[in-house]
Short mmCIF file of C-alpha atoms and ligand atoms in Angstrom, two decimals:
data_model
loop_
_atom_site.label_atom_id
_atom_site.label_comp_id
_atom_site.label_asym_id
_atom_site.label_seq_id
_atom_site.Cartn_x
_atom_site.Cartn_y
_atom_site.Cartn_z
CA UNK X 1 77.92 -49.01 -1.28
CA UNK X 2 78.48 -46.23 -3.71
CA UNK X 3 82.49 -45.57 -4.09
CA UNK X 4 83.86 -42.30 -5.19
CA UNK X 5 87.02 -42.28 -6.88
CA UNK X 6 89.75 -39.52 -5.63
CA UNK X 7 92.43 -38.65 -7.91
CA UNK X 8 95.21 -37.75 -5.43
CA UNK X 9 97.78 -36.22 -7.60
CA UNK X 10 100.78 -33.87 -7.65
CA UNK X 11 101.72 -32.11 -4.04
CA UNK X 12 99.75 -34.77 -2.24
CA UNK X 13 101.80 -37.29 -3.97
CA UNK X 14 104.39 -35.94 -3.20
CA UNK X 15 103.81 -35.08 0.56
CA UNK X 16 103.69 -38.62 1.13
CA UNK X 17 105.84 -40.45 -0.96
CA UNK X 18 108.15 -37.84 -2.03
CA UNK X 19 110.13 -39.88 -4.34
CA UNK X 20 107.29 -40.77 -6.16
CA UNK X 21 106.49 -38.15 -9.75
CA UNK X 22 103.77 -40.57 -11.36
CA UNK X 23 100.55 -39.82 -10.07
CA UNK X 24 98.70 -42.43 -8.50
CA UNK X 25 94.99 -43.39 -8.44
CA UNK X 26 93.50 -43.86 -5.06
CA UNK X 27 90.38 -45.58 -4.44
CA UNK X 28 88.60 -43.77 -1.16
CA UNK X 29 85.43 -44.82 0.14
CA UNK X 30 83.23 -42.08 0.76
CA UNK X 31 80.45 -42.86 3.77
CA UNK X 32 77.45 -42.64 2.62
CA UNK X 33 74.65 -40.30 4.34
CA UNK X 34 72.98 -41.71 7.41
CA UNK X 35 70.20 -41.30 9.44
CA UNK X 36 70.62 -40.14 12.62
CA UNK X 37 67.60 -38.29 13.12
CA UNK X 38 64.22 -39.82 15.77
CA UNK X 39 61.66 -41.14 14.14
CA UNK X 40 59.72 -38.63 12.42
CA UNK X 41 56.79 -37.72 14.34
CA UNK X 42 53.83 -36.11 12.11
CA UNK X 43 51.40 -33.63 13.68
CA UNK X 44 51.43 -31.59 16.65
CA UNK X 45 49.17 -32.08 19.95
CA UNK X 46 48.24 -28.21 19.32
CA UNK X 47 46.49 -28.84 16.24
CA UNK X 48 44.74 -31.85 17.76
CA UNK X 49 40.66 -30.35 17.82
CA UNK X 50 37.29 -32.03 18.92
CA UNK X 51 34.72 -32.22 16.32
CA UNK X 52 32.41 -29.26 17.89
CA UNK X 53 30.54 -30.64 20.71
CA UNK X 54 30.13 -29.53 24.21
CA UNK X 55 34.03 -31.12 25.52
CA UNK X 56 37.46 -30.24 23.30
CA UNK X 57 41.09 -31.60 23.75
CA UNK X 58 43.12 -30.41 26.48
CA UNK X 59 46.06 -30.02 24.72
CA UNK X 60 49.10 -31.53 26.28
CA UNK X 61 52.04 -29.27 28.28
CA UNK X 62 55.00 -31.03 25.97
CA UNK X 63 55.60 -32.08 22.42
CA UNK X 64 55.09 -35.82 21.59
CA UNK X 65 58.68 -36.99 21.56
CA UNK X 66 59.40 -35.03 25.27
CA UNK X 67 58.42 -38.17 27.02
CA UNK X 68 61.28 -40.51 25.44
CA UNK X 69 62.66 -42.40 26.04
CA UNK X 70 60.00 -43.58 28.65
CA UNK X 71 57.59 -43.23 26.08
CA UNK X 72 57.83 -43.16 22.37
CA UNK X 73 56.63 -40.50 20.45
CA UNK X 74 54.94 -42.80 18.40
CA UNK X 75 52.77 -43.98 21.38
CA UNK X 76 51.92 -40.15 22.32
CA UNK X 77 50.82 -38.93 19.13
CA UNK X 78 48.52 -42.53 18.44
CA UNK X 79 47.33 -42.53 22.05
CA UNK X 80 46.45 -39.09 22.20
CA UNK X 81 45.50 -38.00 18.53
CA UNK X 82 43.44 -40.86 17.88
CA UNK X 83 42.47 -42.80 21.04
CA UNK X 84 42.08 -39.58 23.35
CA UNK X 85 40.39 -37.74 20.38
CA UNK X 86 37.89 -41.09 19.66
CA UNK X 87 36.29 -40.57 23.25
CA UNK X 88 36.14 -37.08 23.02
CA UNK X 89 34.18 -36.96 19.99
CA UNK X 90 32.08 -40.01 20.94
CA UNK X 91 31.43 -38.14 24.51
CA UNK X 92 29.74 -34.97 22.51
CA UNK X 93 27.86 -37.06 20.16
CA UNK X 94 26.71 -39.04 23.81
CA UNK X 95 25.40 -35.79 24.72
CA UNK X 96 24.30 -33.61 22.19
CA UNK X 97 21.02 -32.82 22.60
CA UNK X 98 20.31 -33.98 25.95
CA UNK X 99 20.64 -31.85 29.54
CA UNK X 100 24.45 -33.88 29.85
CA UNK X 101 25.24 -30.71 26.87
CA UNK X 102 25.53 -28.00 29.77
CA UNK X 103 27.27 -30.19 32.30
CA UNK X 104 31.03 -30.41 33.76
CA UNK X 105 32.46 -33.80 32.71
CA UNK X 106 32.83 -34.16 36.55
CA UNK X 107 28.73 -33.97 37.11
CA UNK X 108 28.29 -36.55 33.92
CA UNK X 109 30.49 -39.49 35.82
CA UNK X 110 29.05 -38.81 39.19
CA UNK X 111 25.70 -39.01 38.67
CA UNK X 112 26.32 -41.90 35.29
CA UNK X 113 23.66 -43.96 34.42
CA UNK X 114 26.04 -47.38 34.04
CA UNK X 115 23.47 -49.17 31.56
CA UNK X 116 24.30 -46.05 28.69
CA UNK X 117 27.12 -47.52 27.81
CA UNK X 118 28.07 -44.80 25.06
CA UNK X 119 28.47 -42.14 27.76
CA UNK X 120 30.03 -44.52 30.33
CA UNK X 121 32.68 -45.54 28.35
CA UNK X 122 33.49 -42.26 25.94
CA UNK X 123 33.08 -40.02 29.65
CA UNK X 124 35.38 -42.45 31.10
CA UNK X 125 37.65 -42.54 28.65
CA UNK X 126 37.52 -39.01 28.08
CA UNK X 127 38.39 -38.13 32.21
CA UNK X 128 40.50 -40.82 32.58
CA UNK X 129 43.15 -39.71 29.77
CA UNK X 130 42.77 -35.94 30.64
CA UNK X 131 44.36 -37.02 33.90
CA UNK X 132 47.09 -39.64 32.46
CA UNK X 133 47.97 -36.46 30.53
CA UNK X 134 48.06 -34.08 32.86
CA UNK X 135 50.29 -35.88 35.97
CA UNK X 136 52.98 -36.33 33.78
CA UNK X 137 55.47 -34.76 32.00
CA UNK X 138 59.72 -34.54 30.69
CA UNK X 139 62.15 -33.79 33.51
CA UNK X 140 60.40 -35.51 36.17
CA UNK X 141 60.23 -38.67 38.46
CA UNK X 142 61.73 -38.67 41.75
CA UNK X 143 59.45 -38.04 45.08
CA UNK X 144 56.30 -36.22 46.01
CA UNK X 145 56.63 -33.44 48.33
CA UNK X 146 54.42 -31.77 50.57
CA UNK X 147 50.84 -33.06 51.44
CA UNK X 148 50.62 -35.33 48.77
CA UNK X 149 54.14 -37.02 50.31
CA UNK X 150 52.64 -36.66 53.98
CA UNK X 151 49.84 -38.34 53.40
CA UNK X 152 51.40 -41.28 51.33
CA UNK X 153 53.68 -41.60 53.76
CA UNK X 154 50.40 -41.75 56.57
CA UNK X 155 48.04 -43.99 54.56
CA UNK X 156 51.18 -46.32 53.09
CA UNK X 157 54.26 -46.30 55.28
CA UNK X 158 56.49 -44.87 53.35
CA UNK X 159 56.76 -43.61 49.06
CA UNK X 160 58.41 -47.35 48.46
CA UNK X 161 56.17 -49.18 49.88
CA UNK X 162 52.88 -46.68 48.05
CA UNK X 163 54.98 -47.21 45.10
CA UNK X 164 55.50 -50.88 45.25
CA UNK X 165 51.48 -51.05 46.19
CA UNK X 166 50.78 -49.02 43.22
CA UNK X 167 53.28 -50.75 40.65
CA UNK X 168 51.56 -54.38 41.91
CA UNK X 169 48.43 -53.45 41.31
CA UNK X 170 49.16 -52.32 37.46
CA UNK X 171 51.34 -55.15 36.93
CA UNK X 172 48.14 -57.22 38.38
CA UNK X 173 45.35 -55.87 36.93
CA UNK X 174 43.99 -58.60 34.05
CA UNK X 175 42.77 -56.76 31.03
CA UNK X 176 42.29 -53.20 30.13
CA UNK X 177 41.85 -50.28 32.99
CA UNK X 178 43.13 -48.27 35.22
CA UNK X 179 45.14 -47.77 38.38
CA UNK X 180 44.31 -45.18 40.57
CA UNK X 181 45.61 -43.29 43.73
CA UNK X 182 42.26 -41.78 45.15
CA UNK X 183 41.76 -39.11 47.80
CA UNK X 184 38.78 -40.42 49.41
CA UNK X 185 36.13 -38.02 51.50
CA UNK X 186 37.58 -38.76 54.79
CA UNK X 187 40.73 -37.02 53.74
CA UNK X 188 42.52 -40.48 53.13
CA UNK X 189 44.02 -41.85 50.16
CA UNK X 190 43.94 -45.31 48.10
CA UNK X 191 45.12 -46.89 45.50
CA UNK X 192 42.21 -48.94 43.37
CA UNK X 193 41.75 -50.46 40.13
CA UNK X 194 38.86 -50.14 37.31
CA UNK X 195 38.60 -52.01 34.41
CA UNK X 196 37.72 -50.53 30.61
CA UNK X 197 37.02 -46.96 31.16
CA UNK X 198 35.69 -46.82 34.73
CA UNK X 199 37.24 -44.93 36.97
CA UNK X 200 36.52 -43.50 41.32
CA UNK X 201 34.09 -40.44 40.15
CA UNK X 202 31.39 -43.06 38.56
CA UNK X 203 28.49 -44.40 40.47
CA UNK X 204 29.82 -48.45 41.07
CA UNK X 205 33.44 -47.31 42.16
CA UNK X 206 35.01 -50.32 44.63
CA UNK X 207 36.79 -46.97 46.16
CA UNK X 208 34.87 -43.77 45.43
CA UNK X 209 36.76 -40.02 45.74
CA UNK X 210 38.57 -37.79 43.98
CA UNK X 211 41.28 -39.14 41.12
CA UNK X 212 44.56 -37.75 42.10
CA UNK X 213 46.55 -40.01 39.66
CA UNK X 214 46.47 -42.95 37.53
CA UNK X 215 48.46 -45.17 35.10
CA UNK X 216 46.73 -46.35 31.85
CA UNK X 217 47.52 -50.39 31.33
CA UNK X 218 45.45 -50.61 27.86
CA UNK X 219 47.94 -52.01 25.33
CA UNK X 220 47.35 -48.99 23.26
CA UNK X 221 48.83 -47.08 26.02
CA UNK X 222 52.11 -48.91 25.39
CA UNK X 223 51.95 -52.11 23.06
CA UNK X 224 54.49 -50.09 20.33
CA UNK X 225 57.43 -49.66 22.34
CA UNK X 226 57.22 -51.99 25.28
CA UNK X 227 55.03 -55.20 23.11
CA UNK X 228 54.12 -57.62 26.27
CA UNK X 229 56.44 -56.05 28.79
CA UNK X 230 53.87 -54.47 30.81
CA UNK X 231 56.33 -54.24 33.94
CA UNK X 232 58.63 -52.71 31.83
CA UNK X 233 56.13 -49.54 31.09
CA UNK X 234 55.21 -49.56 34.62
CA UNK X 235 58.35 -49.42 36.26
CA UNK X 236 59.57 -46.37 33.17
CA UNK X 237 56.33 -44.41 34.27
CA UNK X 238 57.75 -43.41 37.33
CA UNK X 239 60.21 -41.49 35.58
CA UNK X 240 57.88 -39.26 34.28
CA UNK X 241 55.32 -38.62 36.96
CA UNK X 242 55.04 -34.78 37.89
CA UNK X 243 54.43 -34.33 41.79
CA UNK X 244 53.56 -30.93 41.51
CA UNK X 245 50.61 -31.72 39.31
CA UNK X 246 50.05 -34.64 41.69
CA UNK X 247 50.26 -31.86 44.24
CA UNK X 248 47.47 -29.21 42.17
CA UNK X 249 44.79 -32.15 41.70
CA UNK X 250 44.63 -32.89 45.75
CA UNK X 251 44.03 -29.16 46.12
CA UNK X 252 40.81 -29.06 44.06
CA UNK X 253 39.26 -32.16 45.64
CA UNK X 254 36.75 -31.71 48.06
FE1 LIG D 1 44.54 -44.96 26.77
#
Protein backbone atom coordinates (compact mmCIF):
# COMPACT_ATOMS: atom_id res chain seq x y z
CA UNK A 1 0.00 0.00 0.00
CA UNK A 2 0.94 3.47 -1.06
CA UNK A 3 2.31 5.52 2.20
CA UNK A 4 2.20 9.23 2.38
CA UNK A 5 4.65 10.89 4.40
CA UNK A 6 3.29 13.80 6.91
CA UNK A 7 5.68 16.25 8.10
CA UNK A 8 4.17 17.12 11.51
CA UNK A 9 6.13 20.07 12.55
CA UNK A 10 6.12 23.15 14.79
CA UNK A 11 2.66 23.78 16.94
CA UNK A 12 1.71 20.17 16.45
CA UNK A 13 4.97 19.24 17.89
CA UNK A 14 4.60 21.03 20.29
CA UNK A 15 0.91 20.31 21.33
CA UNK A 16 2.00 16.96 22.05
CA UNK A 17 5.27 16.80 23.30
CA UNK A 18 5.76 20.23 24.43
CA UNK A 19 9.26 19.90 25.47
CA UNK A 20 10.21 18.79 22.30
CA UNK A 21 11.71 22.04 19.57
CA UNK A 22 13.22 19.55 16.84
CA UNK A 23 10.73 18.70 14.47
CA UNK A 24 9.99 15.24 13.97
CA UNK A 25 9.13 13.13 10.89
CA UNK A 26 6.05 11.06 11.17
CA UNK A 27 5.26 8.29 8.98
CA UNK A 28 1.13 8.16 8.59
CA UNK A 29 -0.54 5.72 6.56
CA UNK A 30 -3.03 7.18 4.45
CA UNK A 31 -6.10 4.52 3.49
CA UNK A 32 -6.25 4.09 0.29
CA UNK A 33 -9.68 4.62 -1.77
CA UNK A 34 -12.14 1.77 -1.65
CA UNK A 35 -14.94 0.50 -3.25
CA UNK A 36 -17.95 0.57 -1.64
CA UNK A 37 -20.22 1.00 -4.38
CA UNK A 38 -22.85 -2.39 -5.92
CA UNK A 39 -21.77 -3.85 -8.68
CA UNK A 40 -22.14 -1.71 -11.56
CA UNK A 41 -25.12 -2.55 -13.43
CA UNK A 42 -25.00 -1.38 -17.29
CA UNK A 43 -28.24 -0.55 -19.13
CA UNK A 44 -31.60 0.23 -18.10
CA UNK A 45 -34.87 -2.09 -18.54
CA UNK A 46 -36.41 1.20 -20.26
CA UNK A 47 -34.17 1.12 -23.08
CA UNK A 48 -34.66 -2.63 -23.45
CA UNK A 49 -36.76 -2.71 -27.25
CA UNK A 50 -38.05 -5.70 -29.45
CA UNK A 51 -36.68 -5.83 -32.84
CA UNK A 52 -40.09 -4.55 -34.65
CA UNK A 53 -42.42 -7.36 -34.81
CA UNK A 54 -45.95 -7.72 -33.78
CA UNK A 55 -45.01 -8.25 -29.51
CA UNK A 56 -42.42 -5.56 -27.63
CA UNK A 57 -40.95 -5.69 -24.02
CA UNK A 58 -43.06 -4.90 -21.20
CA UNK A 59 -40.79 -2.97 -19.47
CA UNK A 60 -40.37 -3.81 -15.85
CA UNK A 61 -42.06 -1.52 -12.74
CA UNK A 62 -38.36 -1.27 -10.88
CA UNK A 63 -34.75 -0.78 -11.77
CA UNK A 64 -32.54 -3.95 -11.99
CA UNK A 65 -30.78 -3.75 -8.65
CA UNK A 66 -34.48 -3.07 -6.68
CA UNK A 67 -34.84 -6.74 -6.25
CA UNK A 68 -31.52 -7.29 -4.06
CA UNK A 69 -30.69 -8.69 -2.27
CA UNK A 70 -33.22 -11.52 -3.25
CA UNK A 71 -32.06 -11.14 -6.58
CA UNK A 72 -28.95 -9.72 -8.03
CA UNK A 73 -28.96 -7.14 -10.38
CA UNK A 74 -26.80 -9.03 -12.41
CA UNK A 75 -29.47 -11.81 -12.80
CA UNK A 76 -32.25 -9.06 -13.75
CA UNK A 77 -30.54 -7.26 -16.34
CA UNK A 78 -29.12 -10.96 -18.09
CA UNK A 79 -32.50 -12.60 -17.51
CA UNK A 80 -34.48 -9.93 -18.78
CA UNK A 81 -32.26 -8.03 -21.43
CA UNK A 82 -31.13 -11.01 -23.07
CA UNK A 83 -33.19 -14.12 -22.19
CA UNK A 84 -36.68 -12.23 -22.03
CA UNK A 85 -35.62 -10.16 -25.14
CA UNK A 86 -34.37 -13.69 -27.12
CA UNK A 87 -38.10 -15.00 -27.00
CA UNK A 88 -39.54 -11.92 -27.80
CA UNK A 89 -37.75 -11.42 -30.90
CA UNK A 90 -37.87 -15.14 -31.83
CA UNK A 91 -41.88 -14.94 -31.11
CA UNK A 92 -42.23 -12.04 -34.01
CA UNK A 93 -39.97 -13.70 -36.37
CA UNK A 94 -42.48 -17.08 -35.42
CA UNK A 95 -45.14 -14.97 -36.70
CA UNK A 96 -44.41 -12.57 -39.15
CA UNK A 97 -46.21 -13.12 -41.98
CA UNK A 98 -48.69 -15.52 -40.92
CA UNK A 99 -52.51 -14.78 -39.37
CA UNK A 100 -50.57 -15.38 -35.55
CA UNK A 101 -49.27 -11.31 -36.71
CA UNK A 102 -52.79 -9.84 -35.59
CA UNK A 103 -53.30 -12.04 -32.57
CA UNK A 104 -53.15 -11.46 -28.57
CA UNK A 105 -50.26 -13.59 -27.24
CA UNK A 106 -53.14 -15.10 -25.13
CA UNK A 107 -55.08 -16.51 -28.52
CA UNK A 108 -51.43 -17.82 -29.91
CA UNK A 109 -50.92 -20.31 -26.65
CA UNK A 110 -54.50 -21.36 -26.52
CA UNK A 111 -55.10 -22.48 -29.67
CA UNK A 112 -50.81 -23.65 -30.16
CA UNK A 113 -50.05 -26.05 -32.56
CA UNK A 114 -47.39 -28.13 -30.08
CA UNK A 115 -45.40 -29.71 -33.16
CA UNK A 116 -44.16 -25.71 -34.22
CA UNK A 117 -41.82 -25.75 -31.90
CA UNK A 118 -40.45 -22.10 -32.73
CA UNK A 119 -43.75 -20.56 -31.61
CA UNK A 120 -44.27 -23.00 -28.70
CA UNK A 121 -41.28 -22.32 -27.09
CA UNK A 122 -40.50 -18.35 -27.99
CA UNK A 123 -44.71 -17.79 -27.05
CA UNK A 124 -44.04 -19.65 -23.98
CA UNK A 125 -41.22 -18.12 -23.07
CA UNK A 126 -42.38 -14.87 -24.01
CA UNK A 127 -45.90 -15.23 -21.54
CA UNK A 128 -44.28 -17.00 -19.09
CA UNK A 129 -41.56 -14.18 -18.19
CA UNK A 130 -44.11 -11.29 -18.75
CA UNK A 131 -45.78 -12.83 -15.72
CA UNK A 132 -42.49 -13.71 -13.53
CA UNK A 133 -42.03 -9.96 -14.15
CA UNK A 134 -45.00 -8.64 -13.41
CA UNK A 135 -46.01 -10.54 -9.76
CA UNK A 136 -43.09 -9.28 -8.31
CA UNK A 137 -41.49 -6.45 -7.16
CA UNK A 138 -39.08 -4.38 -4.05
CA UNK A 139 -40.92 -3.87 -0.77
CA UNK A 140 -42.94 -6.88 -0.85
CA UNK A 141 -43.45 -10.50 0.55
CA UNK A 142 -45.67 -11.12 3.34
CA UNK A 143 -49.47 -12.47 2.72
CA UNK A 144 -52.12 -12.26 0.07
CA UNK A 145 -55.18 -10.50 0.95
CA UNK A 146 -58.53 -10.55 -0.27
CA UNK A 147 -59.88 -13.19 -2.81
CA UNK A 148 -56.73 -14.33 -3.83
CA UNK A 149 -56.04 -15.16 0.23
CA UNK A 150 -59.74 -16.60 0.49
CA UNK A 151 -59.44 -18.82 -1.96
CA UNK A 152 -55.88 -20.17 -1.03
CA UNK A 153 -56.98 -20.51 2.11
CA UNK A 154 -60.33 -22.71 0.51
CA UNK A 155 -58.46 -24.78 -2.10
CA UNK A 156 -55.13 -25.26 0.37
CA UNK A 157 -55.91 -24.96 4.07
CA UNK A 158 -54.21 -22.30 4.93
CA UNK A 159 -51.14 -19.62 3.04
CA UNK A 160 -48.40 -22.15 4.84
CA UNK A 161 -49.50 -24.99 3.80
CA UNK A 162 -50.23 -23.28 -0.32
CA UNK A 163 -46.85 -22.03 0.29
CA UNK A 164 -45.14 -25.13 1.41
CA UNK A 165 -47.19 -26.94 -1.68
CA UNK A 166 -45.89 -24.38 -3.95
CA UNK A 167 -42.15 -24.18 -2.62
CA UNK A 168 -42.13 -28.38 -2.98
CA UNK A 169 -43.11 -28.41 -6.15
CA UNK A 170 -40.19 -25.85 -7.41
CA UNK A 171 -37.74 -27.41 -5.28
CA UNK A 172 -39.08 -30.81 -7.11
CA UNK A 173 -39.43 -30.06 -10.43
CA UNK A 174 -36.28 -31.93 -12.47
CA UNK A 175 -35.03 -29.69 -15.19
CA UNK A 176 -36.05 -26.42 -16.60
CA UNK A 177 -39.89 -24.99 -16.18
CA UNK A 178 -42.20 -23.56 -14.38
CA UNK A 179 -44.36 -23.52 -11.28
CA UNK A 180 -47.62 -22.28 -11.45
CA UNK A 181 -50.65 -21.27 -9.20
CA UNK A 182 -53.63 -21.56 -11.76
CA UNK A 183 -57.20 -20.29 -11.44
CA UNK A 184 -58.93 -22.99 -13.13
CA UNK A 185 -62.64 -22.50 -14.91
CA UNK A 186 -64.53 -23.79 -12.05
CA UNK A 187 -63.39 -20.84 -10.03
CA UNK A 188 -60.72 -23.07 -8.16
CA UNK A 189 -57.15 -22.75 -7.95
CA UNK A 190 -53.90 -25.11 -8.38
CA UNK A 191 -50.65 -25.20 -8.25
CA UNK A 192 -48.94 -27.25 -11.43
CA UNK A 193 -45.73 -27.63 -13.04
CA UNK A 194 -44.52 -27.36 -16.90
CA UNK A 195 -41.37 -28.09 -18.12
CA UNK A 196 -39.20 -25.78 -20.84
CA UNK A 197 -41.50 -23.08 -21.78
CA UNK A 198 -44.96 -24.62 -21.38
CA UNK A 199 -47.14 -23.21 -19.32
CA UNK A 200 -51.63 -23.69 -18.24
CA UNK A 201 -52.86 -21.42 -21.40
CA UNK A 202 -51.27 -24.09 -24.06
CA UNK A 203 -53.22 -26.89 -25.53
CA UNK A 204 -51.44 -30.20 -23.44
CA UNK A 205 -51.64 -28.35 -19.95
CA UNK A 206 -51.79 -31.31 -16.98
CA UNK A 207 -53.96 -28.30 -15.27
CA UNK A 208 -55.45 -25.89 -17.81
CA UNK A 209 -56.77 -22.07 -16.62
CA UNK A 210 -55.71 -18.90 -16.17
CA UNK A 211 -51.82 -18.19 -14.85
CA UNK A 212 -52.15 -16.21 -11.75
CA UNK A 213 -48.45 -16.69 -10.73
CA UNK A 214 -45.39 -18.56 -11.28
CA UNK A 215 -41.71 -19.01 -10.25
CA UNK A 216 -39.07 -19.50 -13.04
CA UNK A 217 -36.56 -22.61 -11.92
CA UNK A 218 -34.29 -22.31 -15.26
CA UNK A 219 -30.72 -21.83 -13.97
CA UNK A 220 -30.58 -18.68 -15.90
CA UNK A 221 -33.22 -17.44 -13.68
CA UNK A 222 -30.77 -17.73 -10.78
CA UNK A 223 -27.45 -19.80 -11.44
CA UNK A 224 -25.25 -16.23 -10.76
CA UNK A 225 -26.12 -15.55 -7.35
CA UNK A 226 -27.56 -18.67 -5.83
CA UNK A 227 -25.06 -21.48 -8.21
CA UNK A 228 -26.87 -25.00 -7.20
CA UNK A 229 -28.89 -23.70 -4.29
CA UNK A 230 -32.14 -23.87 -5.90
CA UNK A 231 -34.00 -23.92 -2.38
CA UNK A 232 -32.18 -21.07 -1.54
CA UNK A 233 -33.84 -18.89 -4.59
CA UNK A 234 -37.05 -20.42 -3.82
CA UNK A 235 -37.41 -19.81 -0.34
CA UNK A 236 -35.83 -15.66 -1.15
CA UNK A 237 -38.71 -15.40 -3.83
CA UNK A 238 -41.22 -15.10 -1.37
CA UNK A 239 -39.81 -11.99 -0.30
CA UNK A 240 -40.52 -10.37 -3.29
CA UNK A 241 -43.89 -11.59 -4.45
CA UNK A 242 -46.49 -8.64 -4.91
CA UNK A 243 -50.12 -9.78 -3.77
CA UNK A 244 -51.72 -7.00 -5.21
CA UNK A 245 -50.55 -7.93 -8.66
CA UNK A 246 -51.38 -11.49 -7.62
CA UNK A 247 -54.67 -9.86 -6.74
CA UNK A 248 -55.10 -7.76 -10.54
CA UNK A 249 -54.28 -11.08 -12.64
CA UNK A 250 -57.35 -13.17 -10.85
CA UNK A 251 -59.54 -10.23 -11.82
CA UNK A 252 -58.97 -10.52 -15.59
CA UNK A 253 -59.40 -14.30 -15.73
CA UNK A 254 -62.44 -15.58 -16.93
FE1 LIG B 1 -36.25 -17.29 -17.46
Amino acid sequence: MKKNVLLLTGIASFLLFSCKDKEEMIEVEVPSATTTEATPVNGDPKTVVANQGAFQMKGLNYGYNDLEPYMDAQTVETHYSKHHLGYCNKLNDAVKGTPLETMSIEEILNGLDLKNSALRNNAGGYYNHNIFWEIIGPKAGGKPTGKVAELINKDFGSFDAFKTQFTDAAKGLFGSGWVWLVYQNDGTLKITTTTNQDNPLMPNAEVKGYPLMNIDVWEHAYYLKYKNERPKYIENFWQLIDWSKVEYRMSLAK
